[in-house]
Amino acid sequence: MLFLTSSNYTTFLHWFLANVSANEAHAAVFMMWLNTEVMYAAVVTFFYFVEKSNKFQTQKIHSQPSDANMFRDAIFFKPIAWLVDVPIYYLSFCMMNWSSSSNIRSPLDPLPDAKTLACHVLILTAIFDFLFYLWHRALHTRFMWKFHKKHHEVKVSFSCANDHESVVELAGNILWKMIPPALLGCHI
């Protein structure tokens, strides 16, 4: 996470609400987007340098280098991904307020205790894994393959291989991450 302490997170949210937008939904969506992109950049940068240091080849993870063109295409695809991600983030925030089981009304609400948080993580991991499995199986059907085949163009794994995908596949991948926590009223 970008904010390692809740006080940093709260301080930034108060600044955002005072200086950028007083709408708490905008603040929540911006925080989801910012945390996602910072983590993405950190992971991609780490693996980029691992690749450039030839660690994949010396450790026999794969013998040929990643396809630089696919890496570039995945990076240039990010702004398109934002056009898909951000509305789904907004929808998930709104759904949290529609859910009768949700106690969360604001991004400034306190986090639950550690036991509840751990329980939410375990439950949501199982739900996401199951939904992603079903989604991925559906992508391999005759009807959906045209949206998924781009992902299978990757011959050598690289840090952005997951982002070598169509907009339809991207939307499904994001939906399974964002909608279940919103419906369950989880603060994750």
Short mmCIF file of C-alpha atoms in Angstrom, two decimals:
data_model
loop_
_atom_site.label_atom_id
_atom_site.label_comp_id
_atom_site.label_asym_id
_atom_site.label_seq_id
_atom_site.Cartn_x
_atom_site.Cartn_y
_atom_site.Cartn_z
CA MET A 1 0.00 0.00 0.00
CA LEU A 2 1.07 3.53 -0.67
CA PHE A 3 0.10 4.67 2.81
CA LEU A 4 1.87 2.57 5.41
CA THR A 5 0.05 4.12 8.35
CA SER A 6 -3.58 5.02 8.77
CA SER A 7 -2.60 8.55 9.84
CA ASN A 8 -0.81 9.14 6.50
CA TYR A 9 -3.86 7.82 4.67
CA THR A 10 -6.24 9.98 6.72
CA THR A 11 -4.04 13.07 6.34
CA PHE A 12 -3.92 12.62 2.57
CA LEU A 13 -7.70 12.06 2.36
CA HIS A 14 -8.37 15.23 4.36
CA TRP A 15 -6.02 17.15 2.05
CA PHE A 16 -7.75 15.67 -1.04
CA LEU A 17 -11.22 16.51 0.30
CA ALA A 18 -10.16 20.07 1.14
CA ASN A 19 -8.14 20.85 -2.00
CA VAL A 20 -9.30 18.64 -4.87
CA SER A 21 -12.88 17.51 -4.37
CA ALA A 22 -15.20 17.54 -1.40
CA ASN A 23 -16.91 14.44 -2.79
CA GLU A 24 -15.89 11.42 -0.68
CA ALA A 25 -16.61 9.04 -3.57
CA HIS A 26 -14.04 10.89 -5.70
CA ALA A 27 -11.52 10.63 -2.86
CA ALA A 28 -12.15 6.90 -2.39
CA VAL A 29 -11.87 6.19 -6.11
CA PHE A 30 -8.70 8.25 -6.40
CA MET A 31 -7.16 6.35 -3.48
CA MET A 32 -8.06 2.97 -5.03
CA TRP A 33 -6.60 4.05 -8.36
CA LEU A 34 -3.46 5.59 -6.84
CA ASN A 35 -2.68 2.57 -4.66
CA THR A 36 -3.23 0.20 -7.58
CA GLU A 37 -0.97 2.18 -9.89
CA VAL A 38 1.82 2.68 -7.35
CA MET A 39 1.87 -1.05 -6.60
CA TYR A 40 1.77 -1.85 -10.31
CA ALA A 41 4.69 0.49 -11.00
CA ALA A 42 6.71 -0.97 -8.12
CA VAL A 43 6.19 -4.57 -9.27
CA VAL A 44 6.85 -3.80 -12.94
CA THR A 45 9.99 -1.79 -12.08
CA PHE A 46 11.31 -4.56 -9.83
CA PHE A 47 10.85 -7.25 -12.48
CA TYR A 48 12.15 -4.99 -15.22
CA PHE A 49 15.45 -4.65 -13.35
CA VAL A 50 15.51 -8.38 -12.56
CA GLU A 51 15.11 -9.01 -16.28
CA LYS A 52 17.78 -6.47 -17.26
CA SER A 53 20.23 -8.06 -14.81
CA ASN A 54 19.75 -11.41 -16.61
CA LYS A 55 18.55 -13.11 -13.40
CA PHE A 56 15.81 -14.93 -15.32
CA GLN A 57 18.37 -16.47 -17.65
CA THR A 58 21.02 -17.25 -15.03
CA GLN A 59 18.43 -18.86 -12.75
CA LYS A 60 17.00 -20.72 -15.78
CA ILE A 61 13.53 -19.26 -15.28
CA HIS A 62 13.35 -18.67 -19.00
CA SER A 63 16.09 -18.78 -21.57
CA GLN A 64 15.00 -15.96 -23.84
CA PRO A 65 14.39 -12.33 -22.93
CA SER A 66 10.91 -10.87 -22.68
CA ASP A 67 9.40 -9.39 -25.78
CA ALA A 68 10.21 -5.68 -25.51
CA ASN A 69 7.36 -4.77 -27.87
CA MET A 70 4.79 -6.55 -25.68
CA PHE A 71 6.26 -4.84 -22.62
CA ARG A 72 5.92 -1.45 -24.34
CA ASP A 73 2.38 -2.23 -25.54
CA ALA A 74 1.32 -3.24 -22.02
CA ILE A 75 2.67 0.03 -20.59
CA PHE A 76 0.97 2.09 -23.30
CA PHE A 77 -2.29 0.18 -22.61
CA LYS A 78 -2.42 1.54 -19.03
CA PRO A 79 -4.33 4.77 -19.87
CA ILE A 80 -6.98 2.65 -21.61
CA ALA A 81 -7.09 0.42 -18.53
CA TRP A 82 -7.76 3.51 -16.39
CA LEU A 83 -10.86 4.23 -18.49
CA VAL A 84 -12.14 0.80 -17.47
CA ASP A 85 -10.80 0.68 -13.89
CA VAL A 86 -11.97 4.04 -12.60
CA PRO A 87 -15.71 3.63 -13.41
CA ILE A 88 -15.65 0.16 -11.82
CA TYR A 89 -13.92 1.59 -8.72
CA TYR A 90 -16.63 4.25 -8.56
CA LEU A 91 -19.39 1.67 -9.00
CA SER A 92 -17.92 -0.49 -6.23
CA PHE A 93 -17.79 2.49 -3.85
CA CYS A 94 -21.42 3.31 -4.64
CA MET A 95 -22.41 -0.34 -4.18
CA MET A 96 -20.93 -0.29 -0.68
CA ASN A 97 -23.48 2.38 0.21
CA TRP A 98 -26.30 0.34 -1.37
CA SER A 99 -25.37 -2.78 0.57
CA SER A 100 -27.46 -3.16 3.71
CA SER A 101 -24.64 -5.15 5.35
CA SER A 102 -22.10 -2.35 4.92
CA ASN A 103 -21.22 -0.07 7.81
CA ILE A 104 -18.87 1.89 5.58
CA ARG A 105 -20.20 5.21 4.41
CA SER A 106 -16.97 7.14 4.00
CA PRO A 107 -13.35 6.46 3.03
CA LEU A 108 -12.50 8.06 6.37
CA ASP A 109 -14.33 5.39 8.37
CA PRO A 110 -11.93 3.44 10.59
CA LEU A 111 -10.69 0.02 9.53
CA PRO A 112 -12.18 -2.97 11.32
CA ASP A 113 -10.18 -4.89 13.93
CA ALA A 114 -7.43 -7.26 12.74
CA LYS A 115 -9.57 -10.40 13.14
CA THR A 116 -12.38 -8.97 10.98
CA LEU A 117 -9.90 -7.71 8.41
CA ALA A 118 -8.18 -11.13 8.23
CA CYS A 119 -11.57 -12.83 7.88
CA HIS A 120 -12.54 -10.47 5.04
CA VAL A 121 -9.25 -11.13 3.26
CA LEU A 122 -9.68 -14.92 3.47
CA ILE A 123 -13.32 -14.87 2.37
CA LEU A 124 -12.68 -12.45 -0.48
CA THR A 125 -9.62 -14.38 -1.66
CA ALA A 126 -11.74 -17.54 -1.95
CA ILE A 127 -14.56 -15.67 -3.70
CA PHE A 128 -12.19 -13.91 -6.10
CA ASP A 129 -10.34 -17.13 -6.90
CA PHE A 130 -13.60 -18.93 -7.69
CA LEU A 131 -15.02 -16.07 -9.78
CA PHE A 132 -11.74 -15.59 -11.62
CA TYR A 133 -11.64 -19.33 -12.38
CA LEU A 134 -15.17 -19.17 -13.84
CA TRP A 135 -14.31 -16.00 -15.79
CA HIS A 136 -11.13 -17.52 -17.19
CA ARG A 137 -12.97 -20.71 -18.19
CA ALA A 138 -15.59 -18.54 -19.92
CA LEU A 139 -12.82 -16.67 -21.79
CA HIS A 140 -11.73 -19.98 -23.32
CA THR A 141 -15.16 -20.61 -24.87
CA ARG A 142 -15.73 -20.11 -28.58
CA PHE A 143 -17.77 -16.94 -27.94
CA MET A 144 -15.22 -15.25 -25.63
CA TRP A 145 -11.93 -16.47 -27.13
CA LYS A 146 -11.71 -13.45 -29.43
CA PHE A 147 -11.42 -11.26 -26.30
CA HIS A 148 -8.88 -13.55 -24.61
CA LYS A 149 -6.54 -14.66 -27.40
CA LYS A 150 -4.43 -11.49 -27.11
CA HIS A 151 -3.37 -12.62 -23.63
CA HIS A 152 -2.08 -15.91 -25.10
CA GLU A 153 0.20 -14.08 -27.54
CA VAL A 154 2.68 -13.83 -24.66
CA LYS A 155 5.30 -16.52 -25.22
CA VAL A 156 7.74 -15.49 -22.49
CA SER A 157 6.40 -14.28 -19.15
CA PHE A 158 7.26 -10.74 -18.18
CA SER A 159 6.13 -8.33 -15.50
CA CYS A 160 3.27 -6.82 -17.50
CA ALA A 161 2.08 -10.01 -19.22
CA ASN A 162 -1.21 -9.85 -17.35
CA ASP A 163 -1.88 -6.45 -18.94
CA HIS A 164 -1.47 -7.83 -22.44
CA GLU A 165 -5.24 -8.25 -22.71
CA SER A 166 -8.36 -6.88 -24.35
CA VAL A 167 -10.59 -4.28 -22.73
CA VAL A 168 -13.33 -6.92 -22.23
CA GLU A 169 -10.94 -9.23 -20.38
CA LEU A 170 -9.65 -6.31 -18.33
CA ALA A 171 -13.18 -5.30 -17.31
CA GLY A 172 -13.99 -8.84 -16.17
CA ASN A 173 -10.73 -9.11 -14.24
CA ILE A 174 -11.46 -5.86 -12.39
CA LEU A 175 -15.12 -6.68 -11.73
CA TRP A 176 -14.24 -9.86 -9.84
CA LYS A 177 -11.86 -7.89 -7.62
CA MET A 178 -14.10 -4.92 -6.86
CA ILE A 179 -17.72 -6.04 -6.78
CA PRO A 180 -17.63 -8.82 -4.09
CA PRO A 181 -16.07 -6.60 -1.38
CA ALA A 182 -18.59 -3.89 -2.18
CA LEU A 183 -21.56 -6.26 -2.00
CA LEU A 184 -20.30 -7.83 1.22
CA GLY A 185 -19.60 -4.45 2.79
CA CYS A 186 -15.94 -5.21 3.38
CA HIS A 187 -13.45 -2.43 4.03
CA ILE A 188 -10.80 -3.85 1.70
#
